[in-house]
PDB file of C-alpha atoms in Angstrom:
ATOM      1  CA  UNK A  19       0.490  -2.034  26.659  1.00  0.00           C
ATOM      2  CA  UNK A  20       3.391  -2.740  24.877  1.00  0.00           C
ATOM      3  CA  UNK A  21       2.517  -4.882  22.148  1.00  0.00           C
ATOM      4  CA  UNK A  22       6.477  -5.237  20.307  1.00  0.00           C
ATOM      5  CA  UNK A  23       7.293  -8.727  19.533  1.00  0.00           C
ATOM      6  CA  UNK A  24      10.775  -9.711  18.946  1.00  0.00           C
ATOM      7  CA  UNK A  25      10.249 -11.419  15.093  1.00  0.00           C
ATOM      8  CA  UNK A  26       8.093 -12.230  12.678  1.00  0.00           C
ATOM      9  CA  UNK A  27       8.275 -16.093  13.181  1.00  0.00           C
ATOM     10  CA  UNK A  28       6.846 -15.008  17.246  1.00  0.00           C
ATOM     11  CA  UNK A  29       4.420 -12.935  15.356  1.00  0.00           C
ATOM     12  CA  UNK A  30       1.873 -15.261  13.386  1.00  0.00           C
ATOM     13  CA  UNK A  31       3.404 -18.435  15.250  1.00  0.00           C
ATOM     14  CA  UNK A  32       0.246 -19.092  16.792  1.00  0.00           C
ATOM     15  CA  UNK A  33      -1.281 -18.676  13.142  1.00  0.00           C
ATOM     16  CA  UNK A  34      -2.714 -22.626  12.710  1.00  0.00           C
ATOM     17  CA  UNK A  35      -3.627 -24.190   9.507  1.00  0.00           C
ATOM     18  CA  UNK A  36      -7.268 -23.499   8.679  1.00  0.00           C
ATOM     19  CA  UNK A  37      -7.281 -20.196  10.252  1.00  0.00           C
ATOM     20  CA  UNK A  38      -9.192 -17.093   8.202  1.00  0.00           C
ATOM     21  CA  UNK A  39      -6.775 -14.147   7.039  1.00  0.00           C
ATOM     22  CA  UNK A  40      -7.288 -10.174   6.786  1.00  0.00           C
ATOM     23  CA  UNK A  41      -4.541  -9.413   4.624  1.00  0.00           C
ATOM     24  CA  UNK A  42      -3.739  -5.526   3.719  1.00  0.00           C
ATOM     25  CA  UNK A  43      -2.112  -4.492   0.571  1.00  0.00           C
ATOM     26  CA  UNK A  44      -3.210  -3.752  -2.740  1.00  0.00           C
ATOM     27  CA  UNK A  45      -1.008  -5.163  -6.126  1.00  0.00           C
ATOM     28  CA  UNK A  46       2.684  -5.368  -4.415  1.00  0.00           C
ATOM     29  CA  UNK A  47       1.429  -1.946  -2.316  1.00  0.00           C
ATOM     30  CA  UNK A  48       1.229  -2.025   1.687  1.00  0.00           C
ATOM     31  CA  UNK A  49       1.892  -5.888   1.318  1.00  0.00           C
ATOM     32  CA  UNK A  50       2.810  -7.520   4.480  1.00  0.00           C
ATOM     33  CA  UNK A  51       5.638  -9.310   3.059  1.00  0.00           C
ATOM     34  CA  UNK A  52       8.009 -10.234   5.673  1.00  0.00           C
ATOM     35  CA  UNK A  53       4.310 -12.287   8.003  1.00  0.00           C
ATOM     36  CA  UNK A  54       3.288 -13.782   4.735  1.00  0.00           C
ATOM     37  CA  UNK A  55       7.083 -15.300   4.112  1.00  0.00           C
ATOM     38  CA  UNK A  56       6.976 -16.400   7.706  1.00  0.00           C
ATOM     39  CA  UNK A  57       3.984 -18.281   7.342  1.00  0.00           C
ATOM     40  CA  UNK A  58       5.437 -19.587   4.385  1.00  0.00           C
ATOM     41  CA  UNK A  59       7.957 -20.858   6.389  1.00  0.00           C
ATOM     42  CA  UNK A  60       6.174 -22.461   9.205  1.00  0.00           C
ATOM     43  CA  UNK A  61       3.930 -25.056   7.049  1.00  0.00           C
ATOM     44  CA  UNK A  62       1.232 -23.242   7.490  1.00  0.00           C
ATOM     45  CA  UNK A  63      -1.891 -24.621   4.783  1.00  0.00           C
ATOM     46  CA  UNK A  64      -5.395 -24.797   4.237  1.00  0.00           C
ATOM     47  CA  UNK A  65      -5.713 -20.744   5.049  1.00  0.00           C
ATOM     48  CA  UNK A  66      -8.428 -18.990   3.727  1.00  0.00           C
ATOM     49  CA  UNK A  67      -7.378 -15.630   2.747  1.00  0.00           C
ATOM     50  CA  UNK A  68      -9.409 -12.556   2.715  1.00  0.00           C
ATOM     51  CA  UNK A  69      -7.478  -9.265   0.508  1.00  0.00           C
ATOM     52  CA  UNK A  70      -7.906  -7.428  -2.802  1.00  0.00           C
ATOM     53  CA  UNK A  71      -6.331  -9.666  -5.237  1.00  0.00           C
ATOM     54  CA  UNK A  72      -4.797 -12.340  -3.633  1.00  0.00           C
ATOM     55  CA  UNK A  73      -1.177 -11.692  -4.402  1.00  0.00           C
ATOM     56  CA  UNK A  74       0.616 -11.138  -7.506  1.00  0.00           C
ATOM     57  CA  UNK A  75       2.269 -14.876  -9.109  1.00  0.00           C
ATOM     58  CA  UNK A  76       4.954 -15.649  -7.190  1.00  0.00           C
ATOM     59  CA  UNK A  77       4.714 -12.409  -4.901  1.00  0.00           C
ATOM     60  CA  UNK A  78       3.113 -11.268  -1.548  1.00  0.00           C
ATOM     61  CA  UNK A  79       0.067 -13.842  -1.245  1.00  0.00           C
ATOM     62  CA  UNK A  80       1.354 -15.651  -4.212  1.00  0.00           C
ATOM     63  CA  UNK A  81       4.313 -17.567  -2.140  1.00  0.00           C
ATOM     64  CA  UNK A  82       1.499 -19.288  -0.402  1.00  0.00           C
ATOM     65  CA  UNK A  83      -0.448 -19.704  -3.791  1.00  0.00           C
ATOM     66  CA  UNK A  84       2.357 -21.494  -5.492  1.00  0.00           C
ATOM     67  CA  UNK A  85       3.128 -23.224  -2.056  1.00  0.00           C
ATOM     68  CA  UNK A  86      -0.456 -24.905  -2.211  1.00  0.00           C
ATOM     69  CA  UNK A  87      -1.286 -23.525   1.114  1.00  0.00           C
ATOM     70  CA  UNK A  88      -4.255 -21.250   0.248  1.00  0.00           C
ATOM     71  CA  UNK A  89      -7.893 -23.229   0.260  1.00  0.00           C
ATOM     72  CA  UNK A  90     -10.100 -20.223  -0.434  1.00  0.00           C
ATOM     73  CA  UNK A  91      -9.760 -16.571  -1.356  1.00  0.00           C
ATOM     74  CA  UNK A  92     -12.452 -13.818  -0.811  1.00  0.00           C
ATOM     75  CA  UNK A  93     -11.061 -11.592  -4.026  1.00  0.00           C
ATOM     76  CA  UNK A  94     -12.248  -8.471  -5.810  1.00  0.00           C
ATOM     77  CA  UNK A  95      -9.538  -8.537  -8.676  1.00  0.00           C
ATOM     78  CA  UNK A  96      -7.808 -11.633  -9.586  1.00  0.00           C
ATOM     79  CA  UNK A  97      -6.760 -10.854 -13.170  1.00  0.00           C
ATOM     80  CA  UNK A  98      -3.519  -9.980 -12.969  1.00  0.00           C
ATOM     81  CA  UNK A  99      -2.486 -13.872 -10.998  1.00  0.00           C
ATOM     82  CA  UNK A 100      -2.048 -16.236 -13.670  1.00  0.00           C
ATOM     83  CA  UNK A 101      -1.398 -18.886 -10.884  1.00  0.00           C
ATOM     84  CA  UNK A 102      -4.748 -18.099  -9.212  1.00  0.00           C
ATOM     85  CA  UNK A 103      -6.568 -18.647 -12.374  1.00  0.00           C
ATOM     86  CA  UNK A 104      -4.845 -21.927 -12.911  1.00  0.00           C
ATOM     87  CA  UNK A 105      -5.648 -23.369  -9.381  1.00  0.00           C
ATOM     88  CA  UNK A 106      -9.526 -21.717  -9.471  1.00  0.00           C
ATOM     89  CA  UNK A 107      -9.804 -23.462 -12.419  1.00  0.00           C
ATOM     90  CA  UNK A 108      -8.626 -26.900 -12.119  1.00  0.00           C
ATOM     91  CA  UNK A 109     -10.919 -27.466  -8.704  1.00  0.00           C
ATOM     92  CA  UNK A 110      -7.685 -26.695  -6.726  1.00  0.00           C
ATOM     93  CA  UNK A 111      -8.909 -23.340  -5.269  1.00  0.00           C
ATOM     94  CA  UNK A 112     -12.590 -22.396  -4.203  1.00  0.00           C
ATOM     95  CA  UNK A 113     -12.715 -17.923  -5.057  1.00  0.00           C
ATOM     96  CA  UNK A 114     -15.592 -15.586  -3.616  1.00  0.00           C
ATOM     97  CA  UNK A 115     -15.721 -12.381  -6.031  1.00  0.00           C
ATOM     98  CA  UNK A 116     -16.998  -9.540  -4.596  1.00  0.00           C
ATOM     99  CA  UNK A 117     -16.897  -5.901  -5.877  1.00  0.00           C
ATOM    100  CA  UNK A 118     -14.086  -4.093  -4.542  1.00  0.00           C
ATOM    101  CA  UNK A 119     -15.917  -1.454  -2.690  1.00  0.00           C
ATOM    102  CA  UNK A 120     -18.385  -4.135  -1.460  1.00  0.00           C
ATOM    103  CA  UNK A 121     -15.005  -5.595  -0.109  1.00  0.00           C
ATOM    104  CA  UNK A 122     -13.564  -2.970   1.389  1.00  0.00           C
ATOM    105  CA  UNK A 123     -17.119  -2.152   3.214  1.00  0.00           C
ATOM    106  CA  UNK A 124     -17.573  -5.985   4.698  1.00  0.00           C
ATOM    107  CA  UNK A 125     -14.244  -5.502   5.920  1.00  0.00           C
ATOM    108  CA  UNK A 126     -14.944  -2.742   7.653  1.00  0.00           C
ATOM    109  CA  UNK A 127     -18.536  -3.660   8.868  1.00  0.00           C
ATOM    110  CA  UNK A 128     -16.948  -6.635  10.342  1.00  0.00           C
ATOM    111  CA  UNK A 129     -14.362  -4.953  12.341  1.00  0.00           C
ATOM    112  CA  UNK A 130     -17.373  -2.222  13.171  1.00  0.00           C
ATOM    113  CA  UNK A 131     -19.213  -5.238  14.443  1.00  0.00           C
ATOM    114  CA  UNK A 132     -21.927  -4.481  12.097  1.00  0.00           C
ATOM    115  CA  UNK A 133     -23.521  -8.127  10.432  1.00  0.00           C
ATOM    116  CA  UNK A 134     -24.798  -7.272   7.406  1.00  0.00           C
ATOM    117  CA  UNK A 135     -25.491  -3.969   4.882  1.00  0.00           C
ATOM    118  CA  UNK A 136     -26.851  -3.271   2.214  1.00  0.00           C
ATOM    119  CA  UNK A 137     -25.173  -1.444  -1.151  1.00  0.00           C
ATOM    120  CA  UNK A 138     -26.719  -0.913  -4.587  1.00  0.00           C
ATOM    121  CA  UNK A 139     -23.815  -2.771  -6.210  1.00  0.00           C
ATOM    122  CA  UNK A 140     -24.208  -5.739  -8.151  1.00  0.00           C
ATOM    123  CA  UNK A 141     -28.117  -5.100  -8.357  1.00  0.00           C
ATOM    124  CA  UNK A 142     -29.197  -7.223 -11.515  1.00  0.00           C
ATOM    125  CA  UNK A 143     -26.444  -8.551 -11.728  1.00  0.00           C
ATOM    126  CA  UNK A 144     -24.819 -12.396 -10.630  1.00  0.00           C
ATOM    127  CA  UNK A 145     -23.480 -10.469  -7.557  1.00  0.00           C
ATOM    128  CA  UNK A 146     -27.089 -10.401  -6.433  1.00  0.00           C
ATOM    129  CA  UNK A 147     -28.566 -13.262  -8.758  1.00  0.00           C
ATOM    130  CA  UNK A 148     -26.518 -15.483  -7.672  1.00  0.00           C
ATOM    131  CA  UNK A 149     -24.805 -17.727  -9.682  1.00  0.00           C
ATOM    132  CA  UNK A 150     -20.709 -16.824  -9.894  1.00  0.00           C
ATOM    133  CA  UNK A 151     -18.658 -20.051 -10.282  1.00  0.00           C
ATOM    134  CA  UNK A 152     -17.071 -20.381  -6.723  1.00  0.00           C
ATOM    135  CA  UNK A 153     -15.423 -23.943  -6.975  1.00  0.00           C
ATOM    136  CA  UNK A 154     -14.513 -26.056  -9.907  1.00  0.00           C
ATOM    137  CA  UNK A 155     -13.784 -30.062 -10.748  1.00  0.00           C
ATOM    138  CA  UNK A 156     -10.549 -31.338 -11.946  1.00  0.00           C
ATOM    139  CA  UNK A 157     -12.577 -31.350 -14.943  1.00  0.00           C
ATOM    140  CA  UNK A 158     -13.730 -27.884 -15.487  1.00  0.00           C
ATOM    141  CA  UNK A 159     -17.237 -27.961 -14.117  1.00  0.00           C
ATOM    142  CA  UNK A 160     -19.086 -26.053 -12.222  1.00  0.00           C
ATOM    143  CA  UNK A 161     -19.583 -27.641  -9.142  1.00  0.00           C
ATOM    144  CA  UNK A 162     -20.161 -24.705  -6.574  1.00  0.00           C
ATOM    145  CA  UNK A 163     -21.610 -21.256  -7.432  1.00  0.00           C
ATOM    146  CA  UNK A 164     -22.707 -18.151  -5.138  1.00  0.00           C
ATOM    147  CA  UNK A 165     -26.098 -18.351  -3.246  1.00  0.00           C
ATOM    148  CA  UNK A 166     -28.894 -15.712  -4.505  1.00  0.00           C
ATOM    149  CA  UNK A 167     -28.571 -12.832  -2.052  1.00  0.00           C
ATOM    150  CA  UNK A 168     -31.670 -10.863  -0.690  1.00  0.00           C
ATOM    151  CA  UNK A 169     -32.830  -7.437  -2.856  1.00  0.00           C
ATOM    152  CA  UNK A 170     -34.603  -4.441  -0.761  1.00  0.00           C
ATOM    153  CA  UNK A 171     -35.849  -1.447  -2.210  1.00  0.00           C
ATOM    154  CA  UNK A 172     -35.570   1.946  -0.120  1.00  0.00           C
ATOM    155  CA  UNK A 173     -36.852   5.310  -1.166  1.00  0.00           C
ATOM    156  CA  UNK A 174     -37.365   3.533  -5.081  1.00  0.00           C
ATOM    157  CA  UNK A 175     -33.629   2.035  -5.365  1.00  0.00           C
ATOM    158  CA  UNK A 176     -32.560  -1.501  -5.172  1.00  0.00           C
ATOM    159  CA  UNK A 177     -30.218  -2.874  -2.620  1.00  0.00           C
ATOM    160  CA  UNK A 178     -28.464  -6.116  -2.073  1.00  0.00           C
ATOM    161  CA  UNK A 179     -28.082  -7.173   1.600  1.00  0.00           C
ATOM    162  CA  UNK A 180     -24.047  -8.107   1.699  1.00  0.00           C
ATOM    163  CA  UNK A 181     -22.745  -9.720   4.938  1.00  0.00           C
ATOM    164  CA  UNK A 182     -19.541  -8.501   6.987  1.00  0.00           C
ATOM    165  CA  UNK A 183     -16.472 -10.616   6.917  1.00  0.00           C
ATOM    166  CA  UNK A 184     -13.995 -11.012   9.800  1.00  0.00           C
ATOM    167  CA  UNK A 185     -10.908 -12.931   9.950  1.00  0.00           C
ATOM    168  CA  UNK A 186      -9.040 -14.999  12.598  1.00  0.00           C
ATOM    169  CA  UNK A 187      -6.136 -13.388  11.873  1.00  0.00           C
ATOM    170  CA  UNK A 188      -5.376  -9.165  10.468  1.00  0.00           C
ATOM    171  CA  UNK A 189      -2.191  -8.979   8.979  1.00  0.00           C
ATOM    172  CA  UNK A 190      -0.934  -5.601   7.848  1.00  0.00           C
ATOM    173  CA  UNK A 191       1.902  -3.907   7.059  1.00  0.00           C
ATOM    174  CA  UNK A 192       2.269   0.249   8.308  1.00  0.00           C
ATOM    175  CA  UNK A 193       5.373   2.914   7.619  1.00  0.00           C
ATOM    176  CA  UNK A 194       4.896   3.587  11.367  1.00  0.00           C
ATOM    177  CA  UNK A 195       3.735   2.399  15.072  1.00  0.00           C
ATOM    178  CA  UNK A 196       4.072   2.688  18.427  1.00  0.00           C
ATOM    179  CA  UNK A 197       4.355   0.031  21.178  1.00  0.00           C
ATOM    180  CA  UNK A 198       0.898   0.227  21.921  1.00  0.00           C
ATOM    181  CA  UNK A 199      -0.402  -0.741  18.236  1.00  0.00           C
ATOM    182  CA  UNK A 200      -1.683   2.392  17.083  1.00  0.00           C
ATOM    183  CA  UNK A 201      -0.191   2.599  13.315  1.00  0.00           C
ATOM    184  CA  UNK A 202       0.413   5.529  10.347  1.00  0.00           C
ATOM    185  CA  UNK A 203       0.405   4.183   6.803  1.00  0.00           C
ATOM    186  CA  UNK A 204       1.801   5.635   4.015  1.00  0.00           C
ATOM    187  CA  UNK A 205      -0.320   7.306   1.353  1.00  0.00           C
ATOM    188  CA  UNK A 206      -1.592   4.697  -1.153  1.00  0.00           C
ATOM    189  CA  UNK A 207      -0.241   1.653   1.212  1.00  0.00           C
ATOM    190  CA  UNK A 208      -3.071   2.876   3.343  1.00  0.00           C
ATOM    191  CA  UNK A 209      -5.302   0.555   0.939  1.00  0.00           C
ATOM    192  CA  UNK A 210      -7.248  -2.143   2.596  1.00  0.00           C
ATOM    193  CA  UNK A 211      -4.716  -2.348   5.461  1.00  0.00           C
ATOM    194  CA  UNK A 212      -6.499  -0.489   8.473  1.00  0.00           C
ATOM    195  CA  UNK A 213     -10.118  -2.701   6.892  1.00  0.00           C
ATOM    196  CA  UNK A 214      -8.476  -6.039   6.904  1.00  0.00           C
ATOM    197  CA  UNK A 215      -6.805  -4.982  10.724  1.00  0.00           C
ATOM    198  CA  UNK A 216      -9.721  -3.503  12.200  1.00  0.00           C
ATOM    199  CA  UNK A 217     -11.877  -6.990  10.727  1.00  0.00           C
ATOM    200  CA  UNK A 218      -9.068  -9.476  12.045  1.00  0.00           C
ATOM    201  CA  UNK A 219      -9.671 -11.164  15.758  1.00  0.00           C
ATOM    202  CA  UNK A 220      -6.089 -10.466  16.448  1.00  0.00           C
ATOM    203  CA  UNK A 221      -4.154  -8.162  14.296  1.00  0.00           C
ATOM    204  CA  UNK A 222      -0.831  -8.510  13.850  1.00  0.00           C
ATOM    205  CA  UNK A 223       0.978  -5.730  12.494  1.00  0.00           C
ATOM    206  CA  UNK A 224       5.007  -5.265  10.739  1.00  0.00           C
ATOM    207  CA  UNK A 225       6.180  -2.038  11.120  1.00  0.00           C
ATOM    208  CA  UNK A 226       9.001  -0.316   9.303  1.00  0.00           C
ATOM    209  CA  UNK A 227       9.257   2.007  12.095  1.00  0.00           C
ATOM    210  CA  UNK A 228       8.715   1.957  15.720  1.00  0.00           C
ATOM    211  CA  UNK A 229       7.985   5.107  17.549  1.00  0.00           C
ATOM    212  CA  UNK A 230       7.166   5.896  21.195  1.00  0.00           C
ATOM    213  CA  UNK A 231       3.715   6.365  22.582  1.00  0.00           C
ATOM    214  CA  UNK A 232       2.823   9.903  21.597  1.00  0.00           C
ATOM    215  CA  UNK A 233       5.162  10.514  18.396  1.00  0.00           C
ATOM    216  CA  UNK A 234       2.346  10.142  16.519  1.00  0.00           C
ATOM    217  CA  UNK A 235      -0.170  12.709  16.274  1.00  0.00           C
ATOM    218  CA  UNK A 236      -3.842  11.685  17.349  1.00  0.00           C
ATOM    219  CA  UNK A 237      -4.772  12.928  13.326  1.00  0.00           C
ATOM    220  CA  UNK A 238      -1.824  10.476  11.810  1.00  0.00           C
ATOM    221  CA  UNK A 239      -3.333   7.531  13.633  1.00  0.00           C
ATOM    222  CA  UNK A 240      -5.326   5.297  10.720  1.00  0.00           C
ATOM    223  CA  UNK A 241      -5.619   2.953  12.978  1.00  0.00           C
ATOM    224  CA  UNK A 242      -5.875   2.349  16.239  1.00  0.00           C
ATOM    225  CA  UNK A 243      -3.578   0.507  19.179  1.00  0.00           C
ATOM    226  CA  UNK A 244      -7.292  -0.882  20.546  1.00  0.00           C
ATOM    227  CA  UNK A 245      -7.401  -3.485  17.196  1.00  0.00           C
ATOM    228  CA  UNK A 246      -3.736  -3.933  17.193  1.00  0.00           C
ATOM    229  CA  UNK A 247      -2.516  -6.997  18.625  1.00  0.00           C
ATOM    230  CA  UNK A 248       1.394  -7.478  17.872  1.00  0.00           C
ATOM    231  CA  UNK A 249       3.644  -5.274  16.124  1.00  0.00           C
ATOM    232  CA  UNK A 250       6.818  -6.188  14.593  1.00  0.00           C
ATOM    233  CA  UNK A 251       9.527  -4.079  13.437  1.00  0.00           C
ATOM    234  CA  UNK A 252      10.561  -5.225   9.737  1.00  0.00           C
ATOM    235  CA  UNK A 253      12.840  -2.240   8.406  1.00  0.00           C
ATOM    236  CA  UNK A 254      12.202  -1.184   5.003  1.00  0.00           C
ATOM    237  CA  UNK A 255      14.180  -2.787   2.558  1.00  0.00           C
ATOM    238  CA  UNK A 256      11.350  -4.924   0.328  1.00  0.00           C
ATOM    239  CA  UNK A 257       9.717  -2.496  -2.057  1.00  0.00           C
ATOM    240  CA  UNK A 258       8.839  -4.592  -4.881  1.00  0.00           C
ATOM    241  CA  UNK A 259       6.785  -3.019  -8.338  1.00  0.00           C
ATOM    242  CA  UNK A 260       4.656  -4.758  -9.377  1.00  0.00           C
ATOM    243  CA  UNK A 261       4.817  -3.197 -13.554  1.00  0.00           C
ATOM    244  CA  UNK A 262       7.494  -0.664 -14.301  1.00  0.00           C
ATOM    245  CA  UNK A 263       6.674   1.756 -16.772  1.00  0.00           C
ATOM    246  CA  UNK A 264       8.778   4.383 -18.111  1.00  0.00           C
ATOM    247  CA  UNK A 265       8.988   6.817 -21.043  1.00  0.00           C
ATOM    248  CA  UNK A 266      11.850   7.159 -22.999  1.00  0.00           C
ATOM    249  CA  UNK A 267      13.758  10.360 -23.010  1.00  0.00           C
ATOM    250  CA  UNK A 268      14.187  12.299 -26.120  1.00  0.00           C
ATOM    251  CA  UNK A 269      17.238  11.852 -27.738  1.00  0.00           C
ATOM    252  CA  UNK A 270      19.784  15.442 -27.731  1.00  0.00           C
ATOM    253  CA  UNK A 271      18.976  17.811 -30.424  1.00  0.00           C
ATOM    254  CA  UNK A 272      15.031  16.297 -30.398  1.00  0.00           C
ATOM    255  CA  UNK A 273      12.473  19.017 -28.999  1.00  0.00           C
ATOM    256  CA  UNK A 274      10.646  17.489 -26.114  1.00  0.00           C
ATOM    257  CA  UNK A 275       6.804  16.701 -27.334  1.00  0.00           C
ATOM    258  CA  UNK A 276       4.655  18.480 -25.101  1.00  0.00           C
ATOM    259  CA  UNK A 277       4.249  17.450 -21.728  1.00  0.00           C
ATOM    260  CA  UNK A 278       7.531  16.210 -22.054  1.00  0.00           C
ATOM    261  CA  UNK A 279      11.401  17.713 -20.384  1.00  0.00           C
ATOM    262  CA  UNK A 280      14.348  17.417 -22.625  1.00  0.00           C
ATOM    263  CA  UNK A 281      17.175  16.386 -20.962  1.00  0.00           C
ATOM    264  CA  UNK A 282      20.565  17.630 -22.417  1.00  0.00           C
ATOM    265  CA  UNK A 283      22.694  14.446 -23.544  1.00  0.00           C
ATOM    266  CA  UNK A 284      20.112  11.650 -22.618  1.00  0.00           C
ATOM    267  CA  UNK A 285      20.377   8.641 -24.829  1.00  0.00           C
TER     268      UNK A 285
END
């Protein structure tokens, strides 16, 4: 049962080029930094990588973006990854939109074992149509869209039928775990990191923390040691924003607007 590897290279070294990745985070939030720099490091290419946005530039995912080592991403937003955009469209990377909840539920379904559902979003739209640029030429053309998808109704409301995903690999990153893989993430890191580990063959998961068997209360388990491969223990020193935004203080002798503090002597 005890699932503690001794470093992140032993962690995804079995992680071959080609392979299909779950990868939690959302922005620079829950990221799994320290697997995706080791995979950066070991040569690994021609992944196909399954998470929210794909990294952000030259961060998290990104690395392997800029790196050329990412074939295909399965993306809900990719706005904010100027490099993404440049590769999608110059026919160097093939992208499958989907919605984000749609996303978060094929993840899921997958790691339920559950094939296919089927969601009112995207109804009349290209979601269900068909029709969403997928792969591009060198040139700019279209040469790949999305397939039409199939429309129910139930109880007078359309559905589109969308199909799990699952992954070769689940890589996530948690605040806490315990050697046997059950793990505790931290508020909004929670994100799409117990979806993309629950829909990953084997999961591998880095761990700021490891506890013993037990520390963890059964109701602070998000998810389980039974879809938890590996753990690694990373530490906590990468916590990267992705856009700082502040408000200035007022100057001294300035009443505070409202909703604002004064602070006595700030600049």
């Amino acid at each position: 049962m005890d699932k503690v590897v001794a470093s992140v290279q032993e962690a995804v070294a079995d992680v071959a080029s080609g392979s299909v990745l779950a990868v939690g985070g959302f922005g620079l939030c829950g990221v799994p930094f320290a697997l995706i720099d080791a995979l950066l490091e070991q040569g690994t290419d021609e992944l196909t990588t399954i998470s929210n946005n794909c990294g952000v530039d030259d961060q998290a995912l990104g690395v392997l973006l800029y790196a050329g080592r990412i074939r295909k991403t399965i993306s809900s937003f990719v706005g904010g990854n100027k490099e993404l955009a440049r590769l999608y469209l110059s026919g160097q990377l093939e992208v499958e939109l989907t919605p984000q909840g749609t996303l978060a539920e094929r993840l899921r379904a997958g790691g339920a074992g559950i094939p296919a559902f089927y969601t009112p979003t995207g109804v009349g739209t290209l979601v269900a149509d068909g029709g969403i640029p997928i792969r591009y030429d060198a040139d700019g053309n279209v040469v790949q869209t999305s397939r039409p998808k199939e429309v129910r109704e139930f109880d007078g409301q359309q559905y589109v039928l969308e199909t799990a995903l699952t992954a070769d690999f689940g890589l996530v990153h948690a605040l806490k775990g315990d050697r046997h893989g059950n793990l505790y993430f931290h508020e909004s890191a929670r994100n799409f990191n117990p979806l993309a580990g629950m829909a990953g063959r084997i999961t591998v998961a880095e761990v700021e923390e490891l506890v013993e068997p037990g520390d963890l209360r059964p109701e602070d388990v998000h998810l389980p040691g039974v879809y938890v491969d590996r753990v690694v223990v990373v530490g906590s020193e990468r916590k990267p924003i992705e856009k700082r935004t502040s408000r200035p203080r007022p100057s001294a002798g300035v009443p505070a607007a409202a909703g604002e503090e004064a602070t006595e002597g700030a600049a």
